[in-house]
CSV table of C-alpha atoms and ligand atoms in Angstrom, one decimal:
chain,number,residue,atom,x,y,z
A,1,UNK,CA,-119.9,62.2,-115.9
A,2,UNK,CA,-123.0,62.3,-117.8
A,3,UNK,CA,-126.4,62.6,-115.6
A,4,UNK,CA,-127.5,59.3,-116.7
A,5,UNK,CA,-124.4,57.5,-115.6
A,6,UNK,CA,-124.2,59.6,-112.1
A,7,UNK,CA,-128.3,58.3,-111.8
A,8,UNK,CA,-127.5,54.8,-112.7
A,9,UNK,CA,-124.6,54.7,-109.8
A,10,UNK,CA,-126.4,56.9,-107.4
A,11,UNK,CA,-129.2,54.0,-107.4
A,12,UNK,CA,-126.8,51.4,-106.7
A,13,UNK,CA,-125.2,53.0,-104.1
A,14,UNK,CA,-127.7,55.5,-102.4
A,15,UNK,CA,-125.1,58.0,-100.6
A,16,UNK,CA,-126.1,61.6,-100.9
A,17,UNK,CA,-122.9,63.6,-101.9
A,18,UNK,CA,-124.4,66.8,-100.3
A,19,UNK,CA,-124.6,64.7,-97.2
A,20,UNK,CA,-120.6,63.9,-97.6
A,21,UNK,CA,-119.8,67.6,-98.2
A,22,UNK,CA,-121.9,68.4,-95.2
A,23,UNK,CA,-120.2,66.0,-92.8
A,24,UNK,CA,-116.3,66.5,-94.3
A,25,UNK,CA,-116.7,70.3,-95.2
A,26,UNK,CA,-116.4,71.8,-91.6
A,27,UNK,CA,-114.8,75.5,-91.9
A,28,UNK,CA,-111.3,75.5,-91.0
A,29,UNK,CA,-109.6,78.6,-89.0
A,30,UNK,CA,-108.0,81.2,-90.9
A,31,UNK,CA,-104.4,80.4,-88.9
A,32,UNK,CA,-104.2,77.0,-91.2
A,33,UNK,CA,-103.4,78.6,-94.0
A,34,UNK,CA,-100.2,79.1,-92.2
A,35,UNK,CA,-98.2,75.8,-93.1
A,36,UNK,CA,-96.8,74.8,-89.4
A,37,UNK,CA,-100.4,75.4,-88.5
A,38,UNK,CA,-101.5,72.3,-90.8
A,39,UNK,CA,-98.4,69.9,-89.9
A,40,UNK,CA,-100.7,67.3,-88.4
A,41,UNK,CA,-101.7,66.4,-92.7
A,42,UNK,CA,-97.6,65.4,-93.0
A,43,UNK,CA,-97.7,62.5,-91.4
A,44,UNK,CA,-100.3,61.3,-92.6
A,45,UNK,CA,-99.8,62.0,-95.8
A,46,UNK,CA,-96.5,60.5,-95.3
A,47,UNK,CA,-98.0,57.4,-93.7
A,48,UNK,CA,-99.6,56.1,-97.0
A,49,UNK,CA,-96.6,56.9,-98.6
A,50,UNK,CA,-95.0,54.0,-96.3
A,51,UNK,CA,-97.7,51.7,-96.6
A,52,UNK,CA,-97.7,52.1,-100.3
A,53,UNK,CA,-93.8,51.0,-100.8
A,54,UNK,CA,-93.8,48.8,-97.5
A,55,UNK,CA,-96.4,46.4,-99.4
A,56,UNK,CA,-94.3,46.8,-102.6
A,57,UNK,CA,-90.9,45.7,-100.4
A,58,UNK,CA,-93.1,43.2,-98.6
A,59,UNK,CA,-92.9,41.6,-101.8
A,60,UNK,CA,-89.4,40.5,-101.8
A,61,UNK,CA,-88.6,40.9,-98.0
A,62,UNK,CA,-87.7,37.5,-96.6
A,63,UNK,CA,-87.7,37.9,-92.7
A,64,UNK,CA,-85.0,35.2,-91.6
A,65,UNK,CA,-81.8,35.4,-90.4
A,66,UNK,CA,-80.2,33.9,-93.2
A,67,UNK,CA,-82.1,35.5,-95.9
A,68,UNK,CA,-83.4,39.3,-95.0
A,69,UNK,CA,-79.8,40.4,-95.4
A,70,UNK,CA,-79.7,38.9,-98.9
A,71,UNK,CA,-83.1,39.7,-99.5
A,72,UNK,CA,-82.6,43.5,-98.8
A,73,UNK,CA,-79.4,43.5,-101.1
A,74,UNK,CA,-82.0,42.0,-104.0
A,75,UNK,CA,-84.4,44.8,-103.2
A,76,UNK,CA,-81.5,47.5,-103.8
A,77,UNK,CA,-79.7,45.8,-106.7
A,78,UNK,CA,-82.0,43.7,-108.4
A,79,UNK,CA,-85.2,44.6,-108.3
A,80,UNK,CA,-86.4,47.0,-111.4
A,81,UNK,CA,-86.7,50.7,-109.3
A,82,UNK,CA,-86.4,48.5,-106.1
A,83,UNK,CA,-83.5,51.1,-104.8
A,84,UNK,CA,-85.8,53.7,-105.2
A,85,UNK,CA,-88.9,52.6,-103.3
A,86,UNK,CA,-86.5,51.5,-100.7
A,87,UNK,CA,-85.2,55.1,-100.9
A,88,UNK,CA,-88.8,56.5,-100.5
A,89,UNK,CA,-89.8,54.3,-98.0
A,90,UNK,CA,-86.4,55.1,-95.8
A,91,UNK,CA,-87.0,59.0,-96.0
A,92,UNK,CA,-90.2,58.5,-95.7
A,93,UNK,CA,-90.0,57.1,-92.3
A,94,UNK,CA,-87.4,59.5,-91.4
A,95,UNK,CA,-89.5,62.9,-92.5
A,96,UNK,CA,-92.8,61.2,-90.9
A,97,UNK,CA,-91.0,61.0,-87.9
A,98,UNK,CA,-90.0,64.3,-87.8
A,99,UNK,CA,-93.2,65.5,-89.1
A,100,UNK,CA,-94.8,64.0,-86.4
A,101,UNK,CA,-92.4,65.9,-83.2
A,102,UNK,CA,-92.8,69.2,-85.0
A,103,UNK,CA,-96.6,68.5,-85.1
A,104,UNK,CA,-96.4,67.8,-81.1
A,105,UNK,CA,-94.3,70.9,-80.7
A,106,UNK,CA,-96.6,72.8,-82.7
A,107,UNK,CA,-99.6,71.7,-80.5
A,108,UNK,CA,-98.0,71.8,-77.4
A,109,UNK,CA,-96.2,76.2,-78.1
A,110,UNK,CA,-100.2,76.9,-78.6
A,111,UNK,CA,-101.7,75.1,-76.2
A,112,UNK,CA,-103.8,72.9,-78.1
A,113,UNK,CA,-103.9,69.8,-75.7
A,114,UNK,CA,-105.6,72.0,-73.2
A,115,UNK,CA,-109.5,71.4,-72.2
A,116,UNK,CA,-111.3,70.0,-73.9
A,117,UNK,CA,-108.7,68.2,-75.8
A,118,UNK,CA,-106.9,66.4,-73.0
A,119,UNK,CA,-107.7,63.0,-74.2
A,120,UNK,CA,-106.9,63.7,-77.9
A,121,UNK,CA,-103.4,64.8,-76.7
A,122,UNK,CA,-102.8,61.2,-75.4
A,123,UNK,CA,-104.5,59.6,-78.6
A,124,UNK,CA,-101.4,61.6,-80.0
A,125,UNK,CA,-98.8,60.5,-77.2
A,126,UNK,CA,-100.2,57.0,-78.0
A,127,UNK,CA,-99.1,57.6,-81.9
A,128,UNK,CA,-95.9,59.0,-81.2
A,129,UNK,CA,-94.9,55.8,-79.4
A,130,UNK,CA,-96.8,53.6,-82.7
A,131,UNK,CA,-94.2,55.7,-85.2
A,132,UNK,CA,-91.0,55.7,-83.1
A,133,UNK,CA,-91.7,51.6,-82.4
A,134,UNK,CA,-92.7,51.0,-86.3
A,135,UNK,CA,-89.0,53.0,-86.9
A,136,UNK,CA,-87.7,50.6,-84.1
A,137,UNK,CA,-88.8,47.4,-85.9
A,138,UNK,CA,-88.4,48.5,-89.5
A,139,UNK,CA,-85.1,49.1,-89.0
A,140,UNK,CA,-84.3,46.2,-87.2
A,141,UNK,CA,-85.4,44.4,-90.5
A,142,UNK,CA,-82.7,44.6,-92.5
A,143,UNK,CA,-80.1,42.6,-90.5
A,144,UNK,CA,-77.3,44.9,-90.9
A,145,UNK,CA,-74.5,44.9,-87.6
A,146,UNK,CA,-76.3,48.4,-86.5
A,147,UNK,CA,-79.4,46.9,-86.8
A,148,UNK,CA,-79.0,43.9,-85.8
A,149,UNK,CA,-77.2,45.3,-82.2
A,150,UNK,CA,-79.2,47.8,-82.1
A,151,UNK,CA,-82.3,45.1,-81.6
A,152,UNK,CA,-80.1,43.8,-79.3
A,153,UNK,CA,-79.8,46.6,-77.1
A,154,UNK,CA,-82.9,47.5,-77.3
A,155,UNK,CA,-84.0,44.3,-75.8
A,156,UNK,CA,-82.0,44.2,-72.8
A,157,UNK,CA,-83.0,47.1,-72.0
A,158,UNK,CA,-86.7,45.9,-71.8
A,159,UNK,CA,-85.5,43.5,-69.3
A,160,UNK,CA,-84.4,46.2,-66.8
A,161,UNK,CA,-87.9,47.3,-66.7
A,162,UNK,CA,-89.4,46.0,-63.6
A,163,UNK,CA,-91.7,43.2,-63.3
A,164,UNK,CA,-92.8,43.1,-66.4
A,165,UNK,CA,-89.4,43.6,-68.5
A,166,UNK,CA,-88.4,40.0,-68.9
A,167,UNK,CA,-91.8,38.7,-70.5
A,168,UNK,CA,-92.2,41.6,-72.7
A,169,UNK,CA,-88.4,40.5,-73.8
A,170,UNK,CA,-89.0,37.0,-74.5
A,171,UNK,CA,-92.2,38.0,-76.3
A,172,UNK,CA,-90.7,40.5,-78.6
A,173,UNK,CA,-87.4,38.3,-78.8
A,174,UNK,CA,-89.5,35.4,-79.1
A,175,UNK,CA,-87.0,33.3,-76.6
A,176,UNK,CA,-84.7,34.1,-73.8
A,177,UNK,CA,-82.2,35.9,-76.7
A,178,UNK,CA,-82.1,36.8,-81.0
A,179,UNK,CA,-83.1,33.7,-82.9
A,180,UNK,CA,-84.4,32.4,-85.9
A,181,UNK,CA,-87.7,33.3,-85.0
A,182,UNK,CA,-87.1,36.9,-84.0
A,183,UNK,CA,-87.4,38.8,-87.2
A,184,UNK,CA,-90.5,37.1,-88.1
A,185,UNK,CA,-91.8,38.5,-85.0
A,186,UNK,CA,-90.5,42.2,-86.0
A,187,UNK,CA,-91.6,42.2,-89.7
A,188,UNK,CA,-95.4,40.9,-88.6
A,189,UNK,CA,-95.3,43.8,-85.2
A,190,UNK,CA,-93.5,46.5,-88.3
A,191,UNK,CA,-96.3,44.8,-91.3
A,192,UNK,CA,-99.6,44.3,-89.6
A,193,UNK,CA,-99.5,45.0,-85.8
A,194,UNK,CA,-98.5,48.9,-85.8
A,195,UNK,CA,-99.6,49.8,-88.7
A,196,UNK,CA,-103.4,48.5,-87.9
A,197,UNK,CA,-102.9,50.1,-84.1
A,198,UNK,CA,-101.5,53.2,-85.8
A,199,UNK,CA,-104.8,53.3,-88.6
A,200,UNK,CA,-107.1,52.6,-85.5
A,201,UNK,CA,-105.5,55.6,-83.2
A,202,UNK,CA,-105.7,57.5,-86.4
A,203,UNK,CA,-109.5,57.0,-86.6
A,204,UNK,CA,-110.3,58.5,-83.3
A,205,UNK,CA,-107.7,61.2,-83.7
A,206,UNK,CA,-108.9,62.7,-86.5
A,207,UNK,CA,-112.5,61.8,-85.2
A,208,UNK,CA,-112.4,64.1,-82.3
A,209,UNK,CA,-109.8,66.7,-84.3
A,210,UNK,CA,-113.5,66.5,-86.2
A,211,UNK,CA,-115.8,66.8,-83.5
A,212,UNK,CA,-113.4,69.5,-81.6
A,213,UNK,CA,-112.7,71.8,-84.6
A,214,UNK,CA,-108.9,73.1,-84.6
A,215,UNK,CA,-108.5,75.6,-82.4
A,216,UNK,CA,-109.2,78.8,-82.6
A,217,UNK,CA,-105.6,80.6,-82.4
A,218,UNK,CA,-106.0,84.7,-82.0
A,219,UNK,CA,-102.8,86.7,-82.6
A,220,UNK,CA,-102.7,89.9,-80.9
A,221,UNK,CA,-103.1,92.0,-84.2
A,222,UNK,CA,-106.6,90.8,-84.6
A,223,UNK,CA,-107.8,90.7,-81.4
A,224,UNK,CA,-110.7,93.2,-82.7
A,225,UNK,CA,-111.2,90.8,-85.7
A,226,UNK,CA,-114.1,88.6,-85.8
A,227,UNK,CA,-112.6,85.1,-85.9
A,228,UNK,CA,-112.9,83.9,-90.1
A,229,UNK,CA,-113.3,80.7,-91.5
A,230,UNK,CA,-112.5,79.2,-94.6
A,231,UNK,CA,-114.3,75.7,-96.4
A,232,UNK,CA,-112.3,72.5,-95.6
A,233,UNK,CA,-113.0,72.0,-99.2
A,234,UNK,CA,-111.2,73.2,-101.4
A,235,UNK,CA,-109.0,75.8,-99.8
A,236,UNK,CA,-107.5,73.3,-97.2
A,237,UNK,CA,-107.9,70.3,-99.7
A,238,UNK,CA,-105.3,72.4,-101.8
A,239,UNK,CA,-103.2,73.1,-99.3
A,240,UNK,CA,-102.8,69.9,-98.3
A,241,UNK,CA,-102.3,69.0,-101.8
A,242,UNK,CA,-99.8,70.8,-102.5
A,243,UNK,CA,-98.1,70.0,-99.0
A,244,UNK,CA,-98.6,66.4,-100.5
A,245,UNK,CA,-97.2,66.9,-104.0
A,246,UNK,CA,-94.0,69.0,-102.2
A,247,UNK,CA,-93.2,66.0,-100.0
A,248,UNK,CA,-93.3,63.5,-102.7
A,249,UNK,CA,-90.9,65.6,-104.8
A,250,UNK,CA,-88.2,66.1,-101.9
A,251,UNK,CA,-88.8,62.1,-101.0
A,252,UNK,CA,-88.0,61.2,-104.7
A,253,UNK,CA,-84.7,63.5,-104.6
A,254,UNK,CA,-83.6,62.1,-101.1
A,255,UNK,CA,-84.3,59.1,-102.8
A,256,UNK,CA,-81.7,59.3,-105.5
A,257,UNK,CA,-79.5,61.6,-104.6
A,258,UNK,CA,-78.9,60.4,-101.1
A,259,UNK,CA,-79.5,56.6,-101.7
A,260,UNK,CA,-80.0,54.1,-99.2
A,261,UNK,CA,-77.0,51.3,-99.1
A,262,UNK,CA,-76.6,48.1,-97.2
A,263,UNK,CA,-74.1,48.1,-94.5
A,264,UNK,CA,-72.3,45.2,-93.3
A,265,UNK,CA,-74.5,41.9,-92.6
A,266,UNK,CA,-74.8,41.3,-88.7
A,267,UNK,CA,-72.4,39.0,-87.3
A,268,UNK,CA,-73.7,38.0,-83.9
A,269,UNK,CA,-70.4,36.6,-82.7
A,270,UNK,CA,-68.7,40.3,-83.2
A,271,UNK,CA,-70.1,43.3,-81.5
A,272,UNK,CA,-69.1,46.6,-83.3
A,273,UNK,CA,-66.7,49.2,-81.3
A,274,UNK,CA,-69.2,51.6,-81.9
A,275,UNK,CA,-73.0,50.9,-81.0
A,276,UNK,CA,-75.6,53.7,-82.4
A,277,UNK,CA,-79.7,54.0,-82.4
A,278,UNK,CA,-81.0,55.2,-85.4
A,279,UNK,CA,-81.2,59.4,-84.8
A,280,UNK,CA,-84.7,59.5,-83.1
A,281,UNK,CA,-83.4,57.5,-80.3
A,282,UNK,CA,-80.0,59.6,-79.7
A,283,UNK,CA,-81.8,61.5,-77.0
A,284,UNK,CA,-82.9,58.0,-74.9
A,285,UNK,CA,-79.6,56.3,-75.7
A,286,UNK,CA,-77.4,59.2,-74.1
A,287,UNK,CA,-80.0,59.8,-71.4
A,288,UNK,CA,-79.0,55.8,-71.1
A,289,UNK,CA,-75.5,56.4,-71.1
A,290,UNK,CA,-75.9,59.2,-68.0
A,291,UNK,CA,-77.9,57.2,-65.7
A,292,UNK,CA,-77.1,53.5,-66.5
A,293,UNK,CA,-79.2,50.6,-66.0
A,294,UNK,CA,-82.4,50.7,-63.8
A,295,UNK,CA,-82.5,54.8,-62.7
A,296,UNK,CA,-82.4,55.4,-66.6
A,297,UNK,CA,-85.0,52.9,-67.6
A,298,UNK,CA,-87.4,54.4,-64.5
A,299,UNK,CA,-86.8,57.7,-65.3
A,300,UNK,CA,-87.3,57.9,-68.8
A,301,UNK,CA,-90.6,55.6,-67.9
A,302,UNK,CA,-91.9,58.5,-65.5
A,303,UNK,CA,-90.9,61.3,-68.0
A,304,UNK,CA,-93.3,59.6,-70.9
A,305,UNK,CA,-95.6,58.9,-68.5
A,306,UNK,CA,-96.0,63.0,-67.8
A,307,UNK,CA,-95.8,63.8,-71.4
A,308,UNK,CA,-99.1,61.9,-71.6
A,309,UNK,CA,-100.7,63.4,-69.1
A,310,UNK,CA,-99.8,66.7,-70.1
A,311,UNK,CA,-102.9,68.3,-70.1
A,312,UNK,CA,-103.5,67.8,-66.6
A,313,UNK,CA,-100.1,68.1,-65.3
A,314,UNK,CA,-100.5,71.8,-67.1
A,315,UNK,CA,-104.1,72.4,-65.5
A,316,UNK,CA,-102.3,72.1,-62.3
A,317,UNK,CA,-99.3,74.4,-62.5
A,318,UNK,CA,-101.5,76.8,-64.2
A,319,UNK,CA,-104.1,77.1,-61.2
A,320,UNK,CA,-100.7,76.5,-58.6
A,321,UNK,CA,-98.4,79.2,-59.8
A,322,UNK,CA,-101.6,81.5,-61.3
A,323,UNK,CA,-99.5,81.9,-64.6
A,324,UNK,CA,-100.5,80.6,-67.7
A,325,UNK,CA,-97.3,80.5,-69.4
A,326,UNK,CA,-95.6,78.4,-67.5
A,327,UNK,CA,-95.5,75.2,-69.9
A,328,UNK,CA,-94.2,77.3,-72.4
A,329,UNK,CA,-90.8,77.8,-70.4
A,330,UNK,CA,-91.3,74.0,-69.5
A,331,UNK,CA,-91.8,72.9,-73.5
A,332,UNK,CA,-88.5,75.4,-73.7
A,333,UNK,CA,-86.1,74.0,-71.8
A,334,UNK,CA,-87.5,70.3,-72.8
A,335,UNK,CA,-87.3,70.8,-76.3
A,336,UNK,CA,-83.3,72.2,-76.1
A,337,UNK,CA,-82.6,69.7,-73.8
A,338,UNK,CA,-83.6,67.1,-76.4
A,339,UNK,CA,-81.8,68.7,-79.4
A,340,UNK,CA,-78.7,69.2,-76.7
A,341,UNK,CA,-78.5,65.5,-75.9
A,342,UNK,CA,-79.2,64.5,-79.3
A,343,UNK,CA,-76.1,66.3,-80.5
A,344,UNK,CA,-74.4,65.2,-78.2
A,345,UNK,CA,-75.1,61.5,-78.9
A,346,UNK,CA,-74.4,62.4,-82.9
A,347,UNK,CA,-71.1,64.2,-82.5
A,348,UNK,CA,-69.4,61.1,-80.1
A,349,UNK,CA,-69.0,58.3,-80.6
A,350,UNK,CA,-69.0,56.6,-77.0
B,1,HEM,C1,-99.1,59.8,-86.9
B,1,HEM,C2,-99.1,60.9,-86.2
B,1,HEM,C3,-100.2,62.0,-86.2
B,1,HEM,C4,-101.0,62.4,-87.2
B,1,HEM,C5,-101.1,61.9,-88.6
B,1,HEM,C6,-101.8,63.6,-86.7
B,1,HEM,C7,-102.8,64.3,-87.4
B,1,HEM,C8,-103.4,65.4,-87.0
B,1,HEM,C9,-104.2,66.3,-87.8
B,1,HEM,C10,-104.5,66.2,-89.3
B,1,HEM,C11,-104.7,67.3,-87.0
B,1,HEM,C12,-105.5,68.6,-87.4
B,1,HEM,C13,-104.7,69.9,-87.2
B,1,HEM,C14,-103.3,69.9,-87.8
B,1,HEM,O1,-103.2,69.6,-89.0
B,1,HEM,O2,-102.4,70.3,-87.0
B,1,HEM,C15,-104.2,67.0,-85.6
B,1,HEM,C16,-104.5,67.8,-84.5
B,1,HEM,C17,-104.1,67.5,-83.2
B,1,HEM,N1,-103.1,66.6,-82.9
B,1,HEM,FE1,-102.3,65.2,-84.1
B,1,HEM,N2,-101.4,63.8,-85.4
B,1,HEM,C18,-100.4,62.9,-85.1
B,1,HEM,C19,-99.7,62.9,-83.9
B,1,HEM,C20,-100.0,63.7,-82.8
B,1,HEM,C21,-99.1,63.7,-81.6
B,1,HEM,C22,-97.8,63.0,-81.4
B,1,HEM,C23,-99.8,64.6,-80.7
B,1,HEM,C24,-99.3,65.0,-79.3
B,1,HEM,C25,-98.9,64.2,-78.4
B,1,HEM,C26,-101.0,65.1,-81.4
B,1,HEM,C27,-101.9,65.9,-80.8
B,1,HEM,C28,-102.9,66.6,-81.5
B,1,HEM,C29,-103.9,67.6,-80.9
B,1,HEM,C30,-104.0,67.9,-79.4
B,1,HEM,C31,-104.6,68.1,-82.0
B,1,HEM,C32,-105.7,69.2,-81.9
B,1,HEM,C33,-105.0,70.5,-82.3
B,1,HEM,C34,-105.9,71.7,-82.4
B,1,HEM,O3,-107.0,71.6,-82.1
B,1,HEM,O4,-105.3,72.8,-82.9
B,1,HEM,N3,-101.0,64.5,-82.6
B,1,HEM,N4,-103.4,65.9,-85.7
């Protein structure tokens, strides 16, 4: 840009650039330049990506019993490239999703929740829930038997939960059971409500990622080193770009060569043989299937409710068993546990 034209804007809107550089610039660790390092950019890279197509589908969605079904079909037959941003935004939710667990396991293998970054730990645990219930209610959307039963399920099983379990079910039901008002309900929760909670969370995660640094990670070959640095911008700006410009190639191919179909439309009068969560819920469905009813529903409360508080459940077994590893073998058996049950939920089908 010329100097006159940079001048003429630069009076209009008086924001000093080397005041932007200053405050987004920060030196990043050396470790981020290896790729699992950086995960945490996936997701959100991958978020826009979702809200990008999700306003294009938003379009032609039409979030009523008798016409999402339909309206989905339109979107995958009709609509000029409407397969393929259906496509995008389908494996797009699937990789964020996945992004965002290897992300947590990534934290959680180098012990980046611990002090003083408890809190942004359960900023994250709070995100985690935001995706898995936008993957809830997106899928939910297209009226298809799995979906639709799915739903289903997954409202009942709010009403186990005590107390409290039978108003949250009416209010995300919007009545005693499904209705004609129900997807309304999902599509504004999966449009506007999570989305806006998710941006919000977002805000103060990558605030206090900002305030914090990344930590410093030492491997035991350069303990001597001095820690290095390198500038946020452009080093990791490239990085991420190219992370960025990978994804979208590998979305596009899913896209087309895996395409996303329509399955049956729901029938509420005929409940399939064969009942399935979508894949990131395998793990709580089976845990559902071992321990039915209320001792599930309690126990998979009380398991969420110490992954939040992580941190401090870790500052305590650290200072009681004097053995800073300890977690590790915890996150070990956790994390095979959850690819066990998982599997186990794919490979059967009751
Ligand atoms: C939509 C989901 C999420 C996004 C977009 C996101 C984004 C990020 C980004 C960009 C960073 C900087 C370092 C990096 O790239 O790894 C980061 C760090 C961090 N994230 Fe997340 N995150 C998400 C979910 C989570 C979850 C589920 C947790 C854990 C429960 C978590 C916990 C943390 C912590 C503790 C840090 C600091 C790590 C350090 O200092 O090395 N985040 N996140």
């Amino acid at each position: 840009m010329s100097t006159g034209g940079r001048d003429w804007i630069a009076e209009r809107v008086p924001i000093s650039l080397e005041g932007i550089a200053a405050v987004t610039n920060e030196p990043v660790p050396e470790h981020l330049k290896r790729w699992w390092f950086a995960l945490g950019g996936t997701p959100a890279y991958l978020f826009v990506v979702q809200i990008v197509t999700g306003i294009l589908l938003a379009f032609y969605y039409q979030p009523s019993p008798s016409t999402a079904f339909e309206s989905v079909r339109y979107i995958t037959e009709q609509v000029s490239y409407g397969w393929y941003i259906r496509g995008l935004h389908k494996w797009g939710a699937t990789l964020m999703i996945a992004a965002v667990i290897l992300h947590q396991i990534r934290v959680f293998f180098t012990g980046a929740y611990r002090r003083p970054r408890e809190l942004n730990w359960m900023i994250g645990m709070a995100l985690l829930v935001c995706t898995l219930l936008l993957g809830f209610t997106g899928y939910s959307l297209v009226f298809e038997q799995l979906s639709y039963w799915g739903a289903t399920v997954g409202a009942n099983i709010t009403d186990t939960v005590p107390i409290v379990g039978p108003m949250l079910k009416d209010a995300l039901l919007g009545g005693a059971a499904y209705n004609d008002r129900t997807l309304s309900r999902f599509f504004i929760l999966h449009g506007a409500v999570l989305p806006v909670t998710l941006i919000l969370l977002l805000v103060m995660h990558i605030g206090l990622v900002r305030l914090h640094g990344v930590t410093q990670l030492r491997f035991e070959a350069e303990d001597a080193a001095p820690v290095r640095h390198f500038n946020f911008f452009p080093e990791h700006f490239y990085t991420e770009l190219i992370i960025g410009l990978t994804l979208m190639i590998l979305l596009s191919a899913l896209a087309t060569l895996l395409p996303v179909g329509t399955g049956a439309r729901a029938n509420p009068l005929i409940t399939p043989e064969v009942i399935k969560p979508e894949w990131f819920f395998y793990v709580a469905f089976r845990w559902l299937k071992l321990f039915s009813g209320l001792t599930a529903v309690l126990t998979q409360g009380f398991i969420v409710f110490v992954m939040f508080c992580w941190p401090f459940v870790d500052d305590w077994l650290v200072r009681r068993f004097k053995y800073p590893e300890v977690s590790v073998w915890i996150g070990v058996l956790g994390v095979f546990t959850i690819i066990g049950m998982t599997m186990w939920e794919a490979l059967v089908a009751h």
